[in-house]
Short mmCIF file of C-alpha atoms in Angstrom, two decimals:
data_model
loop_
_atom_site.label_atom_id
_atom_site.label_comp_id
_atom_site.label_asym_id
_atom_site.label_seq_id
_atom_site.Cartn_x
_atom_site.Cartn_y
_atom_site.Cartn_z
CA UNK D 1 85.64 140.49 103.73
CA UNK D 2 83.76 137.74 101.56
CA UNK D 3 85.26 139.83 98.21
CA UNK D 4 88.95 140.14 100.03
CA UNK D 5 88.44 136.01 100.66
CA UNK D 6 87.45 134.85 96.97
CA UNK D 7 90.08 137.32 95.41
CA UNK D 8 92.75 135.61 97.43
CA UNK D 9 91.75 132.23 97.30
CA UNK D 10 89.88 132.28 93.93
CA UNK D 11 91.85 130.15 91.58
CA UNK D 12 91.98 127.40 94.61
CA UNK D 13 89.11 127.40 94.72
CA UNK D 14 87.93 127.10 91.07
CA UNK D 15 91.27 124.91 90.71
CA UNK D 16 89.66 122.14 93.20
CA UNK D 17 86.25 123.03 92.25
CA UNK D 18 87.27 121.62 88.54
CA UNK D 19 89.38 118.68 89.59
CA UNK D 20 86.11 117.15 91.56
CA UNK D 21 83.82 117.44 88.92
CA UNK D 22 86.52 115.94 86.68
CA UNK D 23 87.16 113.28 88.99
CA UNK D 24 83.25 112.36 90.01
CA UNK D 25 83.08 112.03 85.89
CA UNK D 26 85.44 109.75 85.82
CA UNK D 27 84.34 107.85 88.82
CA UNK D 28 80.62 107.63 86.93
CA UNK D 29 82.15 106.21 83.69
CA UNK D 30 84.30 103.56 85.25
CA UNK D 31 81.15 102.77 87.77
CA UNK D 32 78.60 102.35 84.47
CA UNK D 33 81.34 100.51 82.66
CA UNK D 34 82.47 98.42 85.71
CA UNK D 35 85.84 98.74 84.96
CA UNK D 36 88.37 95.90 85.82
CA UNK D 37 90.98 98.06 87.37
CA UNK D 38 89.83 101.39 88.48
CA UNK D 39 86.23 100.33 89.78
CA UNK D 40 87.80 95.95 90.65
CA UNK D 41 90.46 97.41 92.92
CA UNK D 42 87.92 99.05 95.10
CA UNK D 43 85.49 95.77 95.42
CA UNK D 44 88.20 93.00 97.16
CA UNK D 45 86.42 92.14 100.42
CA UNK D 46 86.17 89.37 102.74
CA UNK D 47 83.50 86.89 101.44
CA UNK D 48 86.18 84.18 101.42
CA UNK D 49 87.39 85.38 104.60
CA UNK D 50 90.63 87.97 105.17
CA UNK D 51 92.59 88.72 102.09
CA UNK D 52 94.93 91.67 101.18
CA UNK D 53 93.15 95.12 99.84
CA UNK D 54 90.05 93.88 101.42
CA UNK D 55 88.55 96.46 103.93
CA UNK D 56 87.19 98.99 101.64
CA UNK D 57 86.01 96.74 99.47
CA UNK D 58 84.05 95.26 102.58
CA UNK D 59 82.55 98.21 103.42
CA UNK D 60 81.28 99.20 99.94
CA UNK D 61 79.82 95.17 100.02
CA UNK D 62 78.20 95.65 103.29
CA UNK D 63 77.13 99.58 102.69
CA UNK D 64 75.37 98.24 99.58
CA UNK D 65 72.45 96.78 101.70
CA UNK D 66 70.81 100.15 102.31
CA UNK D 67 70.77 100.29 98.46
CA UNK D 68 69.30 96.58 97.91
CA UNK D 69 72.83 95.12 97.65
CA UNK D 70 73.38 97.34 94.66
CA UNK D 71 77.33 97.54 94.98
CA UNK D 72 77.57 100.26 92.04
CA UNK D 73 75.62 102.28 94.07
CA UNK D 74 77.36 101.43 97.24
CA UNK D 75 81.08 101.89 95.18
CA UNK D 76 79.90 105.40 93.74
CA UNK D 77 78.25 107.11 97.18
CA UNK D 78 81.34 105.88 99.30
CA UNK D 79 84.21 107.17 96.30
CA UNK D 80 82.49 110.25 95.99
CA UNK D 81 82.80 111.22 99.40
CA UNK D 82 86.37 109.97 99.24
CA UNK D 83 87.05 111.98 96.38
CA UNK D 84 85.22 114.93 98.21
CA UNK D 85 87.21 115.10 101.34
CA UNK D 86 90.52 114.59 99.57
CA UNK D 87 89.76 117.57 97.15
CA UNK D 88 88.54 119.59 100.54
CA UNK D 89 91.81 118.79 102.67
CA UNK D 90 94.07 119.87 99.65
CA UNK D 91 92.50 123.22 99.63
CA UNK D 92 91.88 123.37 103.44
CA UNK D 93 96.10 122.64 103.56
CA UNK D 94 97.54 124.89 101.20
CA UNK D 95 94.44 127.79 101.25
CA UNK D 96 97.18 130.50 103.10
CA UNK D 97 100.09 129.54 101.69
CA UNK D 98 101.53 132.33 99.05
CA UNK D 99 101.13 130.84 95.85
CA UNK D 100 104.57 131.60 94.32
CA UNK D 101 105.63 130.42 90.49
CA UNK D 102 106.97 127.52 92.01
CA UNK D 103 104.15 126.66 94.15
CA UNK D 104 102.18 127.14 90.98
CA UNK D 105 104.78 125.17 89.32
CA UNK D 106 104.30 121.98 92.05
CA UNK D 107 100.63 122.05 92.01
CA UNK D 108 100.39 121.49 88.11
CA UNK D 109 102.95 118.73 87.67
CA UNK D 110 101.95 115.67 85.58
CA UNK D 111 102.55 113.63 88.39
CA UNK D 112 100.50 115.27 90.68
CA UNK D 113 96.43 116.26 90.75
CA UNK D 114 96.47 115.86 86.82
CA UNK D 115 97.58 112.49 87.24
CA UNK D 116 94.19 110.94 87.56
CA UNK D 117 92.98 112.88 84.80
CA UNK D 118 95.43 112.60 81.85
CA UNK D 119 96.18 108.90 82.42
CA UNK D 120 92.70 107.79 82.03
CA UNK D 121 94.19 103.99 83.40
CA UNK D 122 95.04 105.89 86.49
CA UNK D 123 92.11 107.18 87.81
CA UNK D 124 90.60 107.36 91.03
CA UNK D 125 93.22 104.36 92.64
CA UNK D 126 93.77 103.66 96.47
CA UNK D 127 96.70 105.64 97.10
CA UNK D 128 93.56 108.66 97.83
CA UNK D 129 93.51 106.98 101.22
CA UNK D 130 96.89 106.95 102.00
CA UNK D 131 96.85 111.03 100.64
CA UNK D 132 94.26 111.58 102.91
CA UNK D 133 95.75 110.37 106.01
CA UNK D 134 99.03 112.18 105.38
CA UNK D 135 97.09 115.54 104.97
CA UNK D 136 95.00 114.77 108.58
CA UNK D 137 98.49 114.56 109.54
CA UNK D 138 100.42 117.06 108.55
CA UNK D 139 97.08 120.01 109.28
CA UNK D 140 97.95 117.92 112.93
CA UNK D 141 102.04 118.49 113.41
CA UNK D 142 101.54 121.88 111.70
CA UNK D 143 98.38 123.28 114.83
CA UNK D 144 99.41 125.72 117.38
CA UNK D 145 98.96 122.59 120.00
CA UNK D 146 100.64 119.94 118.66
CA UNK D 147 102.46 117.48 121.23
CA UNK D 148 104.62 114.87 120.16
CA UNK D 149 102.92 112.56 122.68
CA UNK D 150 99.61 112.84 120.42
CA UNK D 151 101.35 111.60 117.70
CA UNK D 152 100.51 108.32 118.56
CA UNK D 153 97.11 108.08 116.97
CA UNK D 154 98.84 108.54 113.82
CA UNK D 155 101.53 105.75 114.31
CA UNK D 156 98.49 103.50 115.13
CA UNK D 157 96.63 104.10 112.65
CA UNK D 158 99.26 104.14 110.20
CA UNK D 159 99.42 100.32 109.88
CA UNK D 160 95.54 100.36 108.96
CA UNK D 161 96.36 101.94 105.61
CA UNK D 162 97.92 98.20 104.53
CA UNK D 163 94.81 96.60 105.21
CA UNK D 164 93.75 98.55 102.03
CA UNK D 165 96.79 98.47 100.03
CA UNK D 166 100.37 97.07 101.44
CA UNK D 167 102.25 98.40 99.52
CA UNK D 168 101.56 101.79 101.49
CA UNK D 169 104.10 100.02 103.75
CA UNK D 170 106.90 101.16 101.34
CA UNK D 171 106.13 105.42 102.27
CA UNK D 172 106.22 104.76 106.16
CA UNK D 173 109.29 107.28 106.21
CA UNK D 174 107.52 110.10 105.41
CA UNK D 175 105.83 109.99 108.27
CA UNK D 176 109.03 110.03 110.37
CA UNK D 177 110.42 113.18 108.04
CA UNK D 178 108.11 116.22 109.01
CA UNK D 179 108.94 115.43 112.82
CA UNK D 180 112.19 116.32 112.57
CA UNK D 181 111.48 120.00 111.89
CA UNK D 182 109.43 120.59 114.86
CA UNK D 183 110.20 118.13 117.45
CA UNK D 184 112.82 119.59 120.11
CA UNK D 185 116.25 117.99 121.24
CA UNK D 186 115.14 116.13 124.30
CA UNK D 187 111.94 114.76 122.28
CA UNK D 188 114.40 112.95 120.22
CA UNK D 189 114.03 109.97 122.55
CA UNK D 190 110.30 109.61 121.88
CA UNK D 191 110.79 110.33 118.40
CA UNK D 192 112.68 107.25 118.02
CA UNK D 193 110.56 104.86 120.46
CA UNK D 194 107.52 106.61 118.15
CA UNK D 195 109.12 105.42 114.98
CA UNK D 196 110.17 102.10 116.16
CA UNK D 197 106.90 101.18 116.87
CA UNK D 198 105.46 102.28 113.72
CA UNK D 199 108.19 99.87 111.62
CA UNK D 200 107.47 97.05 113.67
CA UNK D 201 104.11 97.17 113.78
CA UNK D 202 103.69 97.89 110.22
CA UNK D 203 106.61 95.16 109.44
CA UNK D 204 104.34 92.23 111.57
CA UNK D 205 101.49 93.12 109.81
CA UNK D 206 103.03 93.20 106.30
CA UNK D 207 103.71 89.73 106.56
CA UNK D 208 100.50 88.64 107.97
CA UNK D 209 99.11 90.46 104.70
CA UNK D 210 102.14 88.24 102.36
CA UNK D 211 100.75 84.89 103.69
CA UNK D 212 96.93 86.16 103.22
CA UNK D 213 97.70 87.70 99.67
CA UNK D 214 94.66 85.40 98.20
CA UNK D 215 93.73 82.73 96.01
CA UNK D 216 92.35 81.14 92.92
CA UNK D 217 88.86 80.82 95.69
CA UNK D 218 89.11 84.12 97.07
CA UNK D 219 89.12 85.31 93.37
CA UNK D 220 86.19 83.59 92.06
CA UNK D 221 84.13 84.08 95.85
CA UNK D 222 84.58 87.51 95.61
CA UNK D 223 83.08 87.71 91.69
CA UNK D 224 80.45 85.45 92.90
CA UNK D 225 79.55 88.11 96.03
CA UNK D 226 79.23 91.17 93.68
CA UNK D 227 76.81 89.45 91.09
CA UNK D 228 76.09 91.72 88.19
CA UNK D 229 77.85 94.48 89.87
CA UNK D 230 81.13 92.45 89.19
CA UNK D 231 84.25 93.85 87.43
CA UNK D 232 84.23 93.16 83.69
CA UNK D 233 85.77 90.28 83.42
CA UNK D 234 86.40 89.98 86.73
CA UNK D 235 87.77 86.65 87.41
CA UNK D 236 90.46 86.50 84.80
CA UNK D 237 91.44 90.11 84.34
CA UNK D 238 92.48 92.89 86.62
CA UNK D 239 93.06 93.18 90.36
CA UNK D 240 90.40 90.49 92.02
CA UNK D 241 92.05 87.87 89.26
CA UNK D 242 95.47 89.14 90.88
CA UNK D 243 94.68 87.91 94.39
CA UNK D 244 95.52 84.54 93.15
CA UNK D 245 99.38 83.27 93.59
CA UNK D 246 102.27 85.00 91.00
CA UNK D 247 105.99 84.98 91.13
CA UNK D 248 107.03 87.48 93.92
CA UNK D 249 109.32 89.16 91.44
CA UNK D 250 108.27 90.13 88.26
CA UNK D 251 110.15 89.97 84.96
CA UNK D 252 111.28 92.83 82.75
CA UNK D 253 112.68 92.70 79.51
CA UNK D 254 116.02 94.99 78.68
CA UNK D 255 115.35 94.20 75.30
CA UNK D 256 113.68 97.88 74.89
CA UNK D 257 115.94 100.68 75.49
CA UNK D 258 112.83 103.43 74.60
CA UNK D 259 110.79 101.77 77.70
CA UNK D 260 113.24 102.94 80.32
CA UNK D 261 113.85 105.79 78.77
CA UNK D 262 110.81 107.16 78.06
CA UNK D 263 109.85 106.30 81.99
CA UNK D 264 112.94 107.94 83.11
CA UNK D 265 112.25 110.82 81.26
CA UNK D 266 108.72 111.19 82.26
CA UNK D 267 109.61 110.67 86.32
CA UNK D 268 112.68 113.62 85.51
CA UNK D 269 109.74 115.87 83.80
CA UNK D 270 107.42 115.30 86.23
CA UNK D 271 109.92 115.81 89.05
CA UNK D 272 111.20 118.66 87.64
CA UNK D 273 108.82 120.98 89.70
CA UNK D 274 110.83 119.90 93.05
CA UNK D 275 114.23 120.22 91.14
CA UNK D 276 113.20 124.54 90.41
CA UNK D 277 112.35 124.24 94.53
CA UNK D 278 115.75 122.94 95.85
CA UNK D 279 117.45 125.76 93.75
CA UNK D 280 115.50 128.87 94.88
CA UNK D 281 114.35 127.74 98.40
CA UNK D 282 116.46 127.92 101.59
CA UNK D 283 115.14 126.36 104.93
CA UNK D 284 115.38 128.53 108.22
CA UNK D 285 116.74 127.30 110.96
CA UNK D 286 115.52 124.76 112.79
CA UNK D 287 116.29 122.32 116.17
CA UNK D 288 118.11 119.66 114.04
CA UNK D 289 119.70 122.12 111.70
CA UNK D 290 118.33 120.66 108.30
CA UNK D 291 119.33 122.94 105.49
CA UNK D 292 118.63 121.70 101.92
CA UNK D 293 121.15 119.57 101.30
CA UNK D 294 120.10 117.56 104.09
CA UNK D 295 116.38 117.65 103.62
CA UNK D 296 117.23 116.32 99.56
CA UNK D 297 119.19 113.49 101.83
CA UNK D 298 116.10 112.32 103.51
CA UNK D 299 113.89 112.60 100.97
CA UNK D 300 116.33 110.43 98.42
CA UNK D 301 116.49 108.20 101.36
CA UNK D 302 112.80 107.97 101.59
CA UNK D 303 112.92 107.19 97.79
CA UNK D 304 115.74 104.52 98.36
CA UNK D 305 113.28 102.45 100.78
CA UNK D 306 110.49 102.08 98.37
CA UNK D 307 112.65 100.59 95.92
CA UNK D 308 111.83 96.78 96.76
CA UNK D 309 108.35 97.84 95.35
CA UNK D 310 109.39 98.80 92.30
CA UNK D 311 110.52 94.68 91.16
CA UNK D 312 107.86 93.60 93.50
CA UNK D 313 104.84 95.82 91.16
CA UNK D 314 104.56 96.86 87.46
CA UNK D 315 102.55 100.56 88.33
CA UNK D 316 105.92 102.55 88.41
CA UNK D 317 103.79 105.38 87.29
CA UNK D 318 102.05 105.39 90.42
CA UNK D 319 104.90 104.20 92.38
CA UNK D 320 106.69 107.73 91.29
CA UNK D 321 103.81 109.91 92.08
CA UNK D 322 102.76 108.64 95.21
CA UNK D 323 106.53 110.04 96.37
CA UNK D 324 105.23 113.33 94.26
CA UNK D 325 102.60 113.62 96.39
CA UNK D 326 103.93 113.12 99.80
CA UNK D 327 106.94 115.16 98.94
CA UNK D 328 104.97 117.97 97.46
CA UNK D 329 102.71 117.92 100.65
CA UNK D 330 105.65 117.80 102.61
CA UNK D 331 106.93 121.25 100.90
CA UNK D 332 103.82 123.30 101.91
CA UNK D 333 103.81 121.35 105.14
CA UNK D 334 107.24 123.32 105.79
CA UNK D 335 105.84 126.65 104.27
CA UNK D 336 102.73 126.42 106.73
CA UNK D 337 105.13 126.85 109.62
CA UNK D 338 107.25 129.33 107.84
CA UNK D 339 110.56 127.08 107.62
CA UNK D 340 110.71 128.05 103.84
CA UNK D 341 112.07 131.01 102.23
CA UNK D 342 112.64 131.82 98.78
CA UNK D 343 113.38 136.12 99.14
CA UNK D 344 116.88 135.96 99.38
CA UNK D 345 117.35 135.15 95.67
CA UNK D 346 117.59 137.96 93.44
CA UNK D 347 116.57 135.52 90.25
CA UNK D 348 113.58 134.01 92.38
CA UNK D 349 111.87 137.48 92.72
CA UNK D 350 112.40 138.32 89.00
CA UNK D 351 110.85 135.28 87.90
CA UNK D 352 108.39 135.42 90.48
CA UNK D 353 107.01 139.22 89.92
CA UNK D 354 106.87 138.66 85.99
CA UNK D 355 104.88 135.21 86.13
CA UNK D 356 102.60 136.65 88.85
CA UNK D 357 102.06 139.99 87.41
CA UNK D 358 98.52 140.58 86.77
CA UNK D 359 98.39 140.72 82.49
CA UNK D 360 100.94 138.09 82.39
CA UNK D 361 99.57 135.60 84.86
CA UNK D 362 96.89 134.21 82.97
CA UNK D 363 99.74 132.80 79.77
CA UNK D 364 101.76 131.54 82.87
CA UNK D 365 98.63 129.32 83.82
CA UNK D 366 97.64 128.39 80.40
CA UNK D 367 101.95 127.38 80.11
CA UNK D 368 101.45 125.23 83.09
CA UNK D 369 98.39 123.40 82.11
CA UNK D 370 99.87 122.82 78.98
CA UNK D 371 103.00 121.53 80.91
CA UNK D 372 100.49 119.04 82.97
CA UNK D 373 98.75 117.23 80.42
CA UNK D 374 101.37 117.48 77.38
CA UNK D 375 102.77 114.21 78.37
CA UNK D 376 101.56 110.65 79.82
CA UNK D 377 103.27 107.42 79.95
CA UNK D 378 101.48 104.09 81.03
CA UNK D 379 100.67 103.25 84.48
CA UNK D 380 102.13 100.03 84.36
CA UNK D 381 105.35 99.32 83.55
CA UNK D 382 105.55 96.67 80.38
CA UNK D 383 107.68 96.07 76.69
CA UNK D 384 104.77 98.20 75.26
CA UNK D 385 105.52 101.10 78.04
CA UNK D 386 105.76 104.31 76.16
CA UNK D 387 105.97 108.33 76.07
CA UNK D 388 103.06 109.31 74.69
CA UNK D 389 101.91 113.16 73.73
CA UNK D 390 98.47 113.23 74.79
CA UNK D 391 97.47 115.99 72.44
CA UNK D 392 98.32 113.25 69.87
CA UNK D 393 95.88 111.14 71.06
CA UNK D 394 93.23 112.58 71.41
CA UNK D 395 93.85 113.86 67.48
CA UNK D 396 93.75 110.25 66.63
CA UNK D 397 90.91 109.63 69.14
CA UNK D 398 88.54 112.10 67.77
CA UNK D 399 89.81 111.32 63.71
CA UNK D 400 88.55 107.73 64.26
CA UNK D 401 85.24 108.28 64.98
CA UNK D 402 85.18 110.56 61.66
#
């Protein structure tokens, strides 16, 4: 039973196995090196009172006393188990679902768990939390004894996730999605009180969080409360510097053509996964009768009500993978109660029993990895944005320490 277990779930396992260690690297270097951005975002708390992005932050601060207020410490313990459990829950989620080419294909897009590898300005960002409630959620609507009346932990909780980053505020939808495939007709009543609640709420508290967004003293408070455990440069550079006032709307130059088009075609390659699932997949029937074309609807609709963040924030990168995510969890959501089915193609099969076939499987992974890490492009969207090849870099990397 143990053998029939690690046969089936083997390259899961080693898959997740590898991202953690990865990841816990990466966590260690940016904690030694105190990065401004990927260890700073983390350490915003409330030692100048309540300020966006500050609850985790706070709880890192006030963990660190066990440790003799040593907030690396504090950071690294309390990310690690983040890290832990979100690596756990992905496996936990998609452990029985039949890992098809394009299932394959999902899993190893560049804007999904290689993400925080490959773009080493990425990392290990706050966006884990917001993964990790969705997947609590969806393991929830997708149980045997799921009632849409104990839903409503989730829509209450839901607002929570802005106290660590608002602009989780801009995803709410896909919360509201998955219920429509297995809520009945006469629920649709509480569906819509459910959801109503849930954009109010979250609205009110959104703009509490605008007119607490910071300050020039919440900036230099907080530096002053980590002590040596601050940022690098933490008080002019990087995400505790950015709680102090800025235009609402920043500027972008069209002077660069290659900018938006090497985003553009980064977003399309890393998308491109979802694309090869609306041609081969069909979706069963269901109470509301949502057949592709419909479910593409919502989910471009999902996309169209994040786009005030995109002016509002420069991390386009991130903005464009969070929707990977949530849509790609969404996918095997709807495969864990058997809504999806790709049989009926004669092409699908083809393609599916020559990538999966034993002596031919292992080129078909080493394609795909190569597919995930061949390109990045910068997490923040700038005049210097480009489409790098990381292969290249690293060449250059390694030839100038030579």
């Amino acid at each position: 039973m143990l053998k029939s277990f690690l046969n089936k779930n083997f390259f899961l396992i080693f898959f997740f196995i590898i991202l953690s260690i990865i990841s816990l690297a990466r966590l260690y270097d940016n904690t030694i090196s105190r990065d401004a951005w990927q260890y700073g975002e983390w350490l915003i708390n409330y030692q100048h009172g309540f300020v966006r992005r500050g609850i985790v932050g706070e709880i890192i601060y006030l963990f660190s006393v066990i440790f003799k207020n040593n907030i690396q410490v504090s950071f690294f313990i309390i990310l690690s188990s983040i890290i832990l459990l979100y690596f756990f829950l992905n496996y936990y989620f998609i452990k029985n679902i039949k890992l098809n080419f394009i299932n394959y294909f999902i899993i190893f897009s560049p804007l999904f768990y290689f993400l925080f590898i490959v773009v080493a300005k990425i990392g290990i960002r706050k966006e884990i939390i917001l993964y990790i409630f969705y997947l609590l959620y969806l393991i929830q609507l997708s149980s045997e004894n799921f009632a849409l009346k104990k839903n409503w932990k989730f829509i209450l909780l839901f607002p929570l996730l802005l106290l660590n980053h608002e602009g989780s505020f801009f995803y709410l939808p896909y919360l509201i999605l998955p219920l429509f495939f297995i809520i009945k007709k006469h629920e649709l009543k509480e569906l819509i009180f459910q959801a109503s609640a849930l954009v109010m709420i979250s609205s009110l508290l959104e703009i509490f969080l605008y007119y607490n967004r910071g300050s020039l003293e919440h900036a230099l408070i907080i530096c002053q409360s980590l002590g040596q455990h601050a940022p690098d440069r933490c008080d002019t550079w990087g995400p505790i510097q950015a709680l102090i006032p800025y235009p609402p709307i920043q500027e972008y130059s069209f002077a660069d053509y290659k900018t938006y088009f090497g985003f553009l075609f980064y977003v399309f390659y890393g998308f491109f996964p979802l694309f090869v699932f609306f041609k081969f997949a069909s979706i069963k029937k269901n109470k509301f009768s949502i057949n592709k074309k419909k479910y593409f609807l919502m989910l471009f609709a999902a996309f169209m009500f994040s786009l005030p963040l995109f002016p509002l924030a420069q991390d386009w990168s991130r903005w464009a993978s969070i929707h990977f995510h949530l849509t790609a969890f969404m996918i095997f959501f709807l495969q864990r109660i058997n809504l999806i089915n790709y049989e009926n193609y004669f092409i699908f099969n083809k393609i599916n029993n020559f990538a999966i076939y034993k002596r031919i499987k292992k080129f078909f992974l080493i394609s795909l990895f190569l597919y995930a890490t061949f390109f990045q492009y910068d997490v923040a969207f700038h005049d210097d944005s480009k489409l790098e090849i990381t292969y290249h870099k690293v060449f250059i990397k390694v030839k100038s320490k030579f």
